[in-house]
mmCIF file of C-alpha atoms and ligand atoms in Angstrom:
data_model
loop_
_atom_site.group_PDB
_atom_site.id
_atom_site.type_symbol
_atom_site.label_atom_id
_atom_site.label_comp_id
_atom_site.label_asym_id
_atom_site.label_seq_id
_atom_site.Cartn_x
_atom_site.Cartn_y
_atom_site.Cartn_z
ATOM 1 C CA MET A 1 178.866 33.051 -45.257
ATOM 2 C CA TRP A 2 180.714 36.357 -45.640
ATOM 3 C CA PHE A 3 184.417 36.998 -45.103
ATOM 4 C CA GLU A 4 186.026 40.281 -44.024
ATOM 5 C CA ARG A 5 189.738 40.978 -44.229
ATOM 6 C CA MET A 6 191.509 40.596 -40.883
ATOM 7 C CA THR A 7 192.895 43.755 -39.250
ATOM 8 C CA LEU A 8 196.059 41.813 -38.441
ATOM 9 C CA GLU A 9 196.634 40.728 -42.017
ATOM 10 C CA ILE A 10 195.918 44.231 -43.368
ATOM 11 C CA TRP A 11 198.601 45.593 -41.011
ATOM 12 C CA PHE A 12 201.052 42.926 -42.211
ATOM 13 C CA ASP A 13 200.264 43.319 -45.883
ATOM 14 C CA THR A 14 200.533 47.120 -45.692
ATOM 15 C CA HIS A 15 203.734 47.448 -43.693
ATOM 16 C CA GLN A 16 205.789 44.290 -43.381
ATOM 17 C CA TYR A 17 207.497 44.496 -46.784
ATOM 18 C CA GLN A 18 208.699 48.075 -46.330
ATOM 19 C CA VAL A 19 210.597 47.669 -43.054
ATOM 20 C CA ASP A 20 214.232 46.887 -42.260
ATOM 21 C CA HIS A 21 213.624 45.406 -38.792
ATOM 22 C CA ASP A 22 210.753 43.044 -38.198
ATOM 23 C CA ILE A 23 210.273 42.541 -34.456
ATOM 24 C CA GLY A 24 206.573 41.705 -34.734
ATOM 25 C CA GLU A 25 206.615 38.387 -36.633
ATOM 26 C CA SER A 26 205.449 35.194 -34.948
ATOM 27 C CA ALA A 27 207.906 32.844 -36.651
ATOM 28 C CA VAL A 28 211.613 32.273 -36.594
ATOM 29 C CA LYS A 29 213.325 34.254 -39.345
ATOM 30 C CA PHE A 30 212.192 32.809 -42.685
ATOM 31 C CA ALA A 31 214.630 30.501 -44.457
ATOM 32 C CA HIS A 32 215.911 30.973 -47.991
ATOM 33 C CA PHE A 33 215.534 28.041 -50.357
ATOM 34 C CA GLY A 34 219.249 28.003 -51.251
ATOM 35 C CA ASP A 35 220.200 27.519 -47.587
ATOM 36 C CA LEU A 36 218.095 24.398 -47.119
ATOM 37 C CA GLY A 37 220.181 22.049 -49.263
ATOM 38 C CA ILE A 38 217.121 20.630 -50.982
ATOM 39 C CA ASP A 39 217.127 18.810 -54.301
ATOM 40 C CA LEU A 40 213.898 19.095 -56.342
ATOM 41 C CA ASP A 41 215.153 17.482 -59.569
ATOM 42 C CA ARG A 42 213.144 14.248 -59.367
ATOM 43 C CA LEU A 43 210.002 15.853 -57.994
ATOM 44 C CA ALA A 44 206.865 14.886 -59.965
ATOM 45 C CA LEU A 45 204.645 17.943 -60.404
ATOM 46 C CA ARG A 46 201.420 15.945 -60.363
ATOM 47 C CA TYR A 47 198.305 16.174 -58.194
ATOM 48 C CA GLY A 48 199.158 14.668 -54.828
ATOM 49 C CA HIS A 49 197.267 12.470 -52.378
ATOM 50 C CA HIS A 50 194.256 14.439 -51.165
ATOM 51 C CA GLY A 51 195.096 13.871 -47.521
ATOM 52 C CA GLY A 52 198.775 14.664 -48.058
ATOM 53 C CA ARG A 53 201.868 12.707 -49.096
ATOM 54 C CA PRO A 54 202.069 9.422 -47.175
ATOM 55 C CA ASP A 55 205.770 9.830 -46.287
ATOM 56 C CA LEU A 56 205.127 13.380 -45.037
ATOM 57 C CA ARG A 57 202.211 12.147 -42.933
ATOM 58 C CA GLU A 58 204.515 9.462 -41.455
ATOM 59 C CA LEU A 59 207.059 12.114 -40.501
ATOM 60 C CA ILE A 60 204.348 14.261 -38.892
ATOM 61 C CA ALA A 61 203.108 11.226 -36.944
ATOM 62 C CA GLU A 62 206.654 10.621 -35.647
ATOM 63 C CA ARG A 63 206.704 14.202 -34.403
ATOM 64 C CA ASP A 64 203.219 14.108 -32.885
ATOM 65 C CA GLU A 65 203.707 11.139 -30.593
ATOM 66 C CA GLY A 66 200.647 8.902 -30.246
ATOM 67 C CA VAL A 67 199.195 9.966 -33.602
ATOM 68 C CA SER A 68 199.398 7.636 -36.616
ATOM 69 C CA ALA A 69 199.934 8.701 -40.233
ATOM 70 C CA GLY A 70 196.300 7.793 -40.929
ATOM 71 C CA ASP A 71 195.203 10.435 -38.396
ATOM 72 C CA VAL A 72 196.935 13.253 -40.304
ATOM 73 C CA VAL A 73 195.673 15.442 -43.163
ATOM 74 C CA VAL A 74 198.273 17.779 -44.659
ATOM 75 C CA THR A 75 196.804 21.212 -45.397
ATOM 76 C CA THR A 76 197.716 24.583 -46.892
ATOM 77 C CA GLY A 77 199.071 25.916 -43.601
ATOM 78 C CA ALA A 78 197.427 25.708 -40.188
ATOM 79 C CA SER A 79 195.065 28.368 -41.583
ATOM 80 C CA GLU A 80 193.412 25.878 -43.897
ATOM 81 C CA ALA A 81 193.423 23.241 -41.155
ATOM 82 C CA ASN A 82 191.452 25.657 -38.943
ATOM 83 C CA PHE A 83 189.092 26.480 -41.793
ATOM 84 C CA VAL A 84 188.272 22.880 -42.671
ATOM 85 C CA ILE A 85 187.852 21.744 -39.063
ATOM 86 C CA VAL A 86 185.497 24.566 -38.177
ATOM 87 C CA SER A 87 183.569 24.090 -41.443
ATOM 88 C CA ALA A 88 183.328 20.364 -40.794
ATOM 89 C CA LEU A 89 182.151 20.650 -37.188
ATOM 90 C CA VAL A 90 179.844 23.626 -36.831
ATOM 91 C CA LYS A 91 176.628 24.921 -38.332
ATOM 92 C CA PRO A 92 175.398 28.531 -38.381
ATOM 93 C CA GLY A 93 174.044 29.364 -34.920
ATOM 94 C CA ASP A 94 176.217 26.835 -33.048
ATOM 95 C CA HIS A 95 178.032 28.209 -30.045
ATOM 96 C CA VAL A 96 181.838 28.135 -30.082
ATOM 97 C CA LEU A 97 184.283 29.234 -27.370
ATOM 98 C CA ILE A 98 187.582 30.619 -28.543
ATOM 99 C CA GLU A 99 190.507 31.349 -26.248
ATOM 100 C CA HIS A 100 191.586 34.936 -26.891
ATOM 101 C CA PRO A 101 193.833 36.695 -27.788
ATOM 102 C CA THR A 102 194.940 34.347 -30.523
ATOM 103 C CA TYR A 103 195.579 34.279 -34.248
ATOM 104 C CA PRO A 104 192.384 36.093 -35.375
ATOM 105 C CA SER A 105 191.392 33.568 -38.014
ATOM 106 C CA LEU A 106 190.547 31.166 -35.188
ATOM 107 C CA TYR A 107 187.525 33.347 -34.303
ATOM 108 C CA GLU A 108 186.952 35.027 -37.678
ATOM 109 C CA VAL A 109 186.226 31.724 -39.461
ATOM 110 C CA PRO A 110 183.425 30.663 -37.083
ATOM 111 C CA ARG A 111 182.083 34.234 -37.106
ATOM 112 C CA SER A 112 182.005 34.166 -40.898
ATOM 113 C CA LEU A 113 180.207 30.833 -40.856
ATOM 114 C CA GLY A 114 177.463 32.371 -38.699
ATOM 115 C CA CYS A 115 178.383 30.776 -35.370
ATOM 116 C CA ASP A 116 177.698 32.391 -32.024
ATOM 117 C CA VAL A 117 181.283 33.092 -30.943
ATOM 118 C CA THR A 118 182.261 33.725 -27.310
ATOM 119 C CA LEU A 119 185.786 34.980 -26.797
ATOM 120 C CA PHE A 120 187.349 33.543 -23.648
ATOM 121 C CA THR A 121 189.785 36.377 -22.970
ATOM 122 C CA LEU A 122 192.968 35.706 -21.004
ATOM 123 C CA ALA A 123 193.702 38.313 -18.327
ATOM 124 C CA TYR A 124 197.008 40.124 -17.883
ATOM 125 C CA SER A 125 196.437 39.851 -14.112
ATOM 126 C CA ASP A 126 196.349 36.015 -14.450
ATOM 127 C CA GLY A 127 199.635 36.015 -16.378
ATOM 128 C CA PHE A 128 197.549 35.317 -19.519
ATOM 129 C CA ARG A 129 196.923 31.776 -18.229
ATOM 130 C CA PRO A 130 193.415 30.369 -18.603
ATOM 131 C CA ASP A 131 191.078 29.980 -15.649
ATOM 132 C CA LEU A 132 189.427 26.669 -16.556
ATOM 133 C CA ASP A 133 186.601 27.072 -14.018
ATOM 134 C CA ARG A 134 185.640 30.301 -15.787
ATOM 135 C CA LEU A 135 185.929 28.523 -19.150
ATOM 136 C CA GLU A 136 183.589 25.785 -17.999
ATOM 137 C CA SER A 137 181.057 28.351 -16.753
ATOM 138 C CA LEU A 138 180.819 29.696 -20.327
ATOM 139 C CA ILE A 139 179.901 26.337 -21.870
ATOM 140 C CA ARG A 140 176.261 26.047 -23.014
ATOM 141 C CA PRO A 141 174.203 23.058 -24.169
ATOM 142 C CA ASP A 142 174.749 24.189 -27.790
ATOM 143 C CA THR A 143 178.544 24.658 -27.450
ATOM 144 C CA ARG A 144 180.060 22.552 -30.192
ATOM 145 C CA LEU A 145 183.701 23.588 -30.294
ATOM 146 C CA ILE A 146 186.342 24.973 -27.926
ATOM 147 C CA SER A 147 189.523 26.345 -29.438
ATOM 148 C CA PHE A 148 192.830 26.859 -27.599
ATOM 149 C CA THR A 149 196.355 27.887 -28.586
ATOM 150 C CA HIS A 150 199.480 27.176 -26.490
ATOM 151 C CA PRO A 151 202.191 28.259 -26.512
ATOM 152 C CA ASN A 152 199.898 31.215 -27.072
ATOM 153 C CA ASN A 153 200.207 33.804 -29.815
ATOM 154 C CA PRO A 154 200.504 36.719 -28.989
ATOM 155 C CA THR A 155 201.035 36.383 -25.209
ATOM 156 C CA GLY A 156 203.597 33.543 -25.083
ATOM 157 C CA SER A 157 201.692 31.893 -22.209
ATOM 158 C CA MET A 158 201.630 28.138 -21.605
ATOM 159 C CA ILE A 159 199.381 25.650 -19.879
ATOM 160 C CA THR A 160 200.420 22.519 -18.016
ATOM 161 C CA THR A 161 199.798 18.954 -19.156
ATOM 162 C CA ALA A 162 197.310 18.680 -16.263
ATOM 163 C CA ASP A 163 195.435 21.704 -17.698
ATOM 164 C CA LEU A 164 195.366 20.071 -21.130
ATOM 165 C CA GLU A 165 193.993 16.865 -19.596
ATOM 166 C CA ARG A 166 191.337 18.901 -17.780
ATOM 167 C CA LEU A 167 190.406 20.720 -21.002
ATOM 168 C CA ILE A 168 189.945 17.410 -22.782
ATOM 169 C CA GLU A 169 187.885 16.075 -19.900
ATOM 170 C CA ILE A 170 185.699 19.220 -20.069
ATOM 171 C CA ALA A 171 185.221 18.810 -23.837
ATOM 172 C CA GLU A 172 184.316 15.125 -23.443
ATOM 173 C CA ARG A 173 181.905 15.763 -20.562
ATOM 174 C CA HIS A 174 180.077 18.505 -22.479
ATOM 175 C CA ASP A 175 180.168 16.524 -25.722
ATOM 176 C CA CYS A 176 182.014 19.162 -27.708
ATOM 177 C CA TYR A 177 185.295 19.178 -29.610
ATOM 178 C CA LEU A 178 188.558 20.759 -28.524
ATOM 179 C CA MET A 179 190.681 22.184 -31.341
ATOM 180 C CA PHE A 180 194.185 22.702 -30.019
ATOM 181 C CA ASP A 181 196.505 24.898 -32.053
ATOM 182 C CA GLU A 182 200.016 23.502 -31.547
ATOM 183 C CA THR A 183 201.721 25.831 -33.978
ATOM 184 C CA TYR A 184 204.453 26.798 -31.464
ATOM 185 C CA ARG A 185 204.599 23.476 -29.614
ATOM 186 C CA GLU A 186 208.205 22.678 -30.456
ATOM 187 C CA MET A 187 209.314 26.050 -29.103
ATOM 188 C CA SER A 188 208.537 25.107 -25.466
ATOM 189 C CA TYR A 189 211.577 24.193 -23.438
ATOM 190 C CA PRO A 190 212.484 21.823 -21.927
ATOM 191 C CA ASP A 191 209.352 19.729 -22.592
ATOM 192 C CA PRO A 192 206.514 20.461 -24.989
ATOM 193 C CA LEU A 193 202.916 19.517 -24.178
ATOM 194 C CA PRO A 194 201.718 16.151 -25.476
ATOM 195 C CA THR A 195 199.820 16.190 -28.770
ATOM 196 C CA ALA A 196 196.162 16.803 -27.960
ATOM 197 C CA ALA A 197 194.860 14.575 -30.791
ATOM 198 C CA ALA A 198 196.680 11.600 -29.253
ATOM 199 C CA MET A 199 194.741 12.041 -25.993
ATOM 200 C CA SER A 200 191.117 11.809 -27.159
ATOM 201 C CA ASP A 201 188.968 11.487 -30.273
ATOM 202 C CA LYS A 202 187.327 14.722 -29.114
ATOM 203 C CA ALA A 203 190.627 16.598 -29.497
ATOM 204 C CA ILE A 204 191.955 17.821 -32.822
ATOM 205 C CA THR A 205 195.468 19.132 -33.282
ATOM 206 C CA ILE A 206 196.489 21.725 -35.844
ATOM 207 C CA SER A 207 200.049 22.725 -36.619
ATOM 208 C CA THR A 208 202.351 24.022 -39.328
ATOM 209 C CA MET A 209 205.819 24.256 -40.862
ATOM 210 C CA SER A 210 205.531 28.058 -40.821
ATOM 211 C CA LYS A 211 206.814 29.009 -37.376
ATOM 212 C CA THR A 212 209.408 26.667 -35.814
ATOM 213 C CA PHE A 213 210.995 25.882 -39.169
ATOM 214 C CA GLY A 214 210.702 29.424 -40.573
ATOM 215 C CA LEU A 215 208.922 28.173 -43.698
ATOM 216 C CA PRO A 216 205.656 30.155 -44.000
ATOM 217 C CA GLY A 217 206.205 30.498 -47.750
ATOM 218 C CA ILE A 218 205.767 26.782 -48.439
ATOM 219 C CA ARG A 219 202.228 26.902 -46.974
ATOM 220 C CA VAL A 220 202.285 23.464 -45.367
ATOM 221 C CA GLY A 221 200.416 22.665 -42.175
ATOM 222 C CA TRP A 222 198.277 19.811 -40.929
ATOM 223 C CA LEU A 223 195.485 18.600 -38.732
ATOM 224 C CA ALA A 224 195.422 15.383 -36.735
ATOM 225 C CA SER A 225 192.425 13.602 -35.313
ATOM 226 C CA GLY A 226 191.553 10.068 -34.312
ATOM 227 C CA ASP A 227 187.963 10.591 -35.518
ATOM 228 C CA ARG A 228 187.666 9.222 -39.059
ATOM 229 C CA SER A 229 184.508 11.241 -39.771
ATOM 230 C CA ILE A 230 186.391 14.507 -39.157
ATOM 231 C CA MET A 231 189.195 13.391 -41.452
ATOM 232 C CA ASP A 232 186.751 12.503 -44.231
ATOM 233 C CA ALA A 233 184.865 15.786 -43.833
ATOM 234 C CA ALA A 234 188.151 17.715 -43.932
ATOM 235 C CA ILE A 235 189.198 16.021 -47.160
ATOM 236 C CA ALA A 236 185.748 16.636 -48.687
ATOM 237 C CA ILE A 237 186.070 20.377 -47.958
ATOM 238 C CA ARG A 238 189.651 20.506 -49.245
ATOM 239 C CA GLU A 239 188.576 18.838 -52.485
ATOM 240 C CA GLN A 240 186.369 21.898 -53.109
ATOM 241 C CA ILE A 241 189.096 24.469 -52.485
ATOM 242 C CA THR A 242 192.616 23.147 -53.100
ATOM 243 C CA ILE A 243 192.107 19.447 -54.052
ATOM 244 C CA ALA A 244 195.624 18.498 -53.032
ATOM 245 C CA ASN A 245 198.694 20.253 -51.651
ATOM 246 C CA ASN A 246 201.367 22.151 -53.545
ATOM 247 C CA ALA A 247 203.880 19.453 -54.587
ATOM 248 C CA VAL A 248 206.912 21.724 -54.067
ATOM 249 C CA GLY A 249 205.789 22.697 -50.566
ATOM 250 C CA GLU A 250 205.172 19.067 -49.603
ATOM 251 C CA GLU A 251 208.602 18.044 -50.906
ATOM 252 C CA ILE A 252 210.363 20.779 -48.927
ATOM 253 C CA ALA A 253 208.398 19.922 -45.777
ATOM 254 C CA THR A 254 209.262 16.217 -46.197
ATOM 255 C CA GLN A 255 212.974 16.859 -46.616
ATOM 256 C CA VAL A 256 213.081 19.341 -43.708
ATOM 257 C CA LEU A 257 211.127 17.083 -41.326
ATOM 258 C CA GLY A 258 213.457 14.225 -42.326
ATOM 259 C CA ARG A 259 216.263 16.360 -40.817
ATOM 260 C CA ARG A 260 214.090 17.744 -38.046
ATOM 261 C CA ASP A 261 216.595 17.638 -35.169
ATOM 262 C CA GLU A 262 219.113 19.754 -37.060
ATOM 263 C CA PHE A 263 216.472 22.500 -37.524
ATOM 264 C CA LEU A 264 215.108 22.228 -33.987
ATOM 265 C CA VAL A 265 218.525 22.726 -32.407
ATOM 266 C CA LYS A 266 219.089 25.881 -34.480
ATOM 267 C CA THR A 267 215.640 27.205 -33.568
ATOM 268 C CA ARG A 268 216.103 26.453 -29.866
ATOM 269 C CA ASP A 269 219.457 28.261 -29.712
ATOM 270 C CA LEU A 270 218.037 31.284 -31.531
ATOM 271 C CA VAL A 271 214.793 31.501 -29.561
ATOM 272 C CA GLN A 272 216.286 30.980 -26.101
ATOM 273 C CA GLY A 273 219.074 33.520 -26.709
ATOM 274 C CA ASN A 274 216.700 36.074 -28.222
ATOM 275 C CA MET A 275 214.117 35.647 -25.476
ATOM 276 C CA ALA A 276 216.739 36.654 -22.890
ATOM 277 C CA VAL A 277 217.742 39.691 -24.985
ATOM 278 C CA ALA A 278 214.098 40.740 -25.419
ATOM 279 C CA ALA A 279 213.437 40.305 -21.676
ATOM 280 C CA ALA A 280 216.424 42.460 -20.722
ATOM 281 C CA TRP A 281 215.232 45.187 -23.083
ATOM 282 C CA VAL A 282 211.529 45.214 -22.066
ATOM 283 C CA GLU A 283 212.414 45.196 -18.385
ATOM 284 C CA SER A 284 214.773 48.158 -18.830
ATOM 285 C CA GLN A 285 212.147 50.394 -20.508
ATOM 286 C CA ASP A 286 210.284 52.188 -17.723
ATOM 287 C CA TYR A 287 207.324 52.988 -20.010
ATOM 288 C CA LEU A 288 206.663 49.249 -20.645
ATOM 289 C CA GLU A 289 205.399 46.331 -18.564
ATOM 290 C CA TRP A 290 204.746 42.731 -19.524
ATOM 291 C CA VAL A 291 204.045 39.152 -18.596
ATOM 292 C CA ALA A 292 207.303 37.413 -19.493
ATOM 293 C CA PRO A 293 206.556 34.709 -22.095
ATOM 294 C CA ASP A 294 206.729 31.049 -21.017
ATOM 295 C CA ALA A 295 207.364 29.665 -24.484
ATOM 296 C CA GLY A 296 207.114 30.306 -28.212
ATOM 297 C CA VAL A 297 208.527 33.263 -30.039
ATOM 298 C CA VAL A 298 206.253 36.183 -29.150
ATOM 299 C CA ALA A 299 205.256 38.307 -26.162
ATOM 300 C CA PHE A 300 202.609 40.949 -25.541
ATOM 301 C CA PRO A 301 204.103 43.904 -23.609
ATOM 302 C CA ARG A 302 202.083 47.057 -23.002
ATOM 303 C CA PHE A 303 202.637 50.745 -22.338
ATOM 304 C CA VAL A 304 202.175 51.572 -18.654
ATOM 305 C CA ASP A 305 199.129 53.475 -17.467
ATOM 306 C CA GLY A 306 199.661 57.189 -17.958
ATOM 307 C CA PHE A 307 201.994 56.807 -20.957
ATOM 308 C CA PRO A 308 201.501 60.223 -22.566
ATOM 309 C CA VAL A 309 201.264 59.263 -26.284
ATOM 310 C CA ASP A 310 198.584 57.392 -28.238
ATOM 311 C CA PRO A 311 200.211 53.946 -28.781
ATOM 312 C CA GLU A 312 198.939 53.895 -32.385
ATOM 313 C CA LYS A 313 201.101 56.945 -33.022
ATOM 314 C CA VAL A 314 204.132 54.981 -31.748
ATOM 315 C CA TYR A 315 203.425 51.968 -34.002
ATOM 316 C CA ARG A 316 202.938 54.168 -37.079
ATOM 317 C CA THR A 317 205.974 56.358 -36.378
ATOM 318 C CA LEU A 318 208.005 53.214 -35.835
ATOM 319 C CA VAL A 319 206.969 51.633 -39.096
ATOM 320 C CA GLU A 320 206.988 54.798 -41.234
ATOM 321 C CA ASP A 321 209.981 56.728 -39.864
ATOM 322 C CA TYR A 322 212.080 54.010 -38.225
ATOM 323 C CA ARG A 323 211.320 51.161 -40.659
ATOM 324 C CA THR A 324 210.613 48.811 -37.740
ATOM 325 C CA PHE A 325 207.597 46.559 -37.385
ATOM 326 C CA VAL A 326 205.584 45.465 -34.330
ATOM 327 C CA VAL A 327 201.909 44.446 -34.267
ATOM 328 C CA PRO A 328 199.387 46.725 -32.478
ATOM 329 C CA GLY A 329 197.125 45.095 -29.877
ATOM 330 C CA ARG A 330 194.005 46.216 -31.776
ATOM 331 C CA CYS A 331 194.910 43.632 -34.469
ATOM 332 C CA PHE A 332 194.004 41.001 -31.843
ATOM 333 C CA GLU A 333 190.890 42.832 -30.581
ATOM 334 C CA MET A 334 192.871 43.757 -27.459
ATOM 335 C CA ASP A 335 193.736 47.046 -25.769
ATOM 336 C CA ASN A 336 196.006 48.927 -28.166
ATOM 337 C CA ARG A 337 198.409 49.695 -25.314
ATOM 338 C CA HIS A 338 199.638 46.137 -25.955
ATOM 339 C CA PHE A 339 201.755 45.235 -28.945
ATOM 340 C CA ARG A 340 203.171 41.944 -30.170
ATOM 341 C CA LEU A 341 206.920 41.678 -29.920
ATOM 342 C CA GLY A 342 208.404 38.801 -31.931
ATOM 343 C CA PHE A 343 211.887 37.580 -31.053
ATOM 344 C CA GLY A 344 212.419 34.998 -33.793
ATOM 345 C CA SER A 345 214.443 37.302 -35.981
ATOM 346 C CA THR A 346 218.246 37.439 -36.203
ATOM 347 C CA ARG A 347 219.922 38.790 -33.056
ATOM 348 C CA ASP A 348 221.093 41.873 -34.902
ATOM 349 C CA ASP A 349 217.621 42.592 -36.286
ATOM 350 C CA LEU A 350 216.056 42.177 -32.850
ATOM 351 C CA GLU A 351 218.564 44.432 -31.085
ATOM 352 C CA THR A 352 218.426 47.131 -33.741
ATOM 353 C CA GLY A 353 214.626 46.956 -33.938
ATOM 354 C CA MET A 354 214.276 47.356 -30.169
ATOM 355 C CA ALA A 355 216.728 50.290 -30.191
ATOM 356 C CA ARG A 356 214.630 51.911 -32.937
ATOM 357 C CA PHE A 357 211.542 51.387 -30.803
ATOM 358 C CA GLY A 358 213.200 53.309 -27.967
ATOM 359 C CA GLU A 359 214.219 56.105 -30.365
ATOM 360 C CA ALA A 360 210.691 56.379 -31.755
ATOM 361 C CA VAL A 361 209.234 56.633 -28.237
ATOM 362 C CA ALA A 362 211.838 59.232 -27.241
ATOM 363 C CA SER A 363 211.050 61.308 -30.352
ATOM 364 C CA LEU A 364 207.350 61.340 -29.417
ATOM 365 C CA ILE A 365 207.548 62.113 -25.726
ATOM 366 C CA GLY A 366 210.174 64.818 -26.349
HETATM 367 C C1 PLP B 1 198.378 30.376 -33.615
HETATM 368 C C2 PLP B 1 198.440 30.371 -35.109
HETATM 369 N N1 PLP B 1 197.724 29.462 -35.788
HETATM 370 C C3 PLP B 1 197.738 29.441 -37.123
HETATM 371 C C4 PLP B 1 198.478 30.331 -37.862
HETATM 372 C C5 PLP B 1 198.483 30.230 -39.353
HETATM 373 O O1 PLP B 1 199.709 29.706 -39.794
HETATM 374 P P1 PLP B 1 199.965 29.116 -41.234
HETATM 375 O O2 PLP B 1 198.710 29.205 -42.018
HETATM 376 O O3 PLP B 1 201.082 29.893 -41.825
HETATM 377 O O4 PLP B 1 200.371 27.692 -41.003
HETATM 378 C C6 PLP B 1 199.205 31.310 -37.206
HETATM 379 C C7 PLP B 1 199.959 32.327 -37.948
HETATM 380 O O5 PLP B 1 200.391 33.349 -37.418
HETATM 381 C C8 PLP B 1 199.196 31.314 -35.788
HETATM 382 O O6 PLP B 1 199.908 32.207 -35.087
#
C-alpha cells in the first residue's frame, strides 16, 4: 500500500488560498460558523459512537429515503467513506471499474491498495453520459466493485432512475458491488435520483455535508448500506484511523440537517441562478465549448480545437496574475483543454471570476 499526493489536491493546496475569485470549487460557497446560528455550549467533547451519533444517523436516514439509521455510518467526509468501503471490499489484484472523470480519490484509493483499476471514461460526444452496454462489456469475472458519481464531478452530467436501476441489476448479476457517490444528489432539480443503498444490498451510497451545505470544514460525510458485514468492516477500519468522529463537526451537521429545508432552498436559488449566468458566459465565449451541466454545481468546458495558447498557460496566468481559480483538466486525468468551472460561489464572485478569465485569455492571444 503506497499513497501519492493527488494532482488535484496539489493544485488546490498551492493556489486556492491566494485567489480572490474561486470559480473552480465543487461546493456552494463555504459557510461561516457565525452565520449558522449554532449553539455549542452544552456539547460534550467526548469520544462519540463509532458509527456516528444516533440522532445524526436518524437525520441522514430521513434524507436518504428507504435507508434506516442502522444502515448509516458517519465518516470524516465522503473521502473517508470511499476509503473504508474500498478497503473493506477489495483485495490487491481485484479488478475495479471506476466511472471517470470523477473526484480522483475514487480511483487513487483502489490503485494505492493494489487493485487492477479500469477507468470507464465518459465521452464528450455522449454528453458525458455513461453507455451502460460499454460498461458491462468491461466487467470481468474478478470485477469486485463498480464506482459511479452522479450528478457527476466535474462534468455535471446525470443519469436517469432507469439507468441507476440497470446499474444495480448489472452489479447484482455479476456479483459485484456498486458504490454510488451521491455527494451532489440534492443539487438535482426538480427530482434527485433515489438513494442507491435503498435499492439493493449490493449498492452502497456515499455522501457528505461538504457540497450542498457548504460545510467542507466540518469534515462530516457518511456511507449507507443494507449489508451489515460492510458496516462492521467499515467501523473496524475507522477504529484504526479516526476511532470516532469530531464531536464539533457532528454537532454542526446535526443542527444543520435538523433545519435542512432552510439550507436547501438557499442552495437551490443560488445554484439555479448561477448555472444560468455561467451558461450565458460560456456560450458567449467563441474560444470555448461545453456540454451544459444537467445538475450539481460544476461543469467541464473546454477550449475549442485550434485555440492558439497552451491551456496550462491560461490556468497559471489566471491564478497568478488575475487571482482567479479554475481546475485544469489534467487534475482529473483528462485532456487539459478542459477545465472545471464551479458555479457555487457568490454571484459577484462568479461574474468577476469569469470576466477575469476572459481578460486573461485576451492578454495571451494578443
Ligand atoms: C464526487 C466527490 N466525492 C467525494 C468528495 C470528497 O468530499 P468530502 O471528503 O469533503 O466529503 C468530493 C470532493 O470534491 C467529490 O467531489
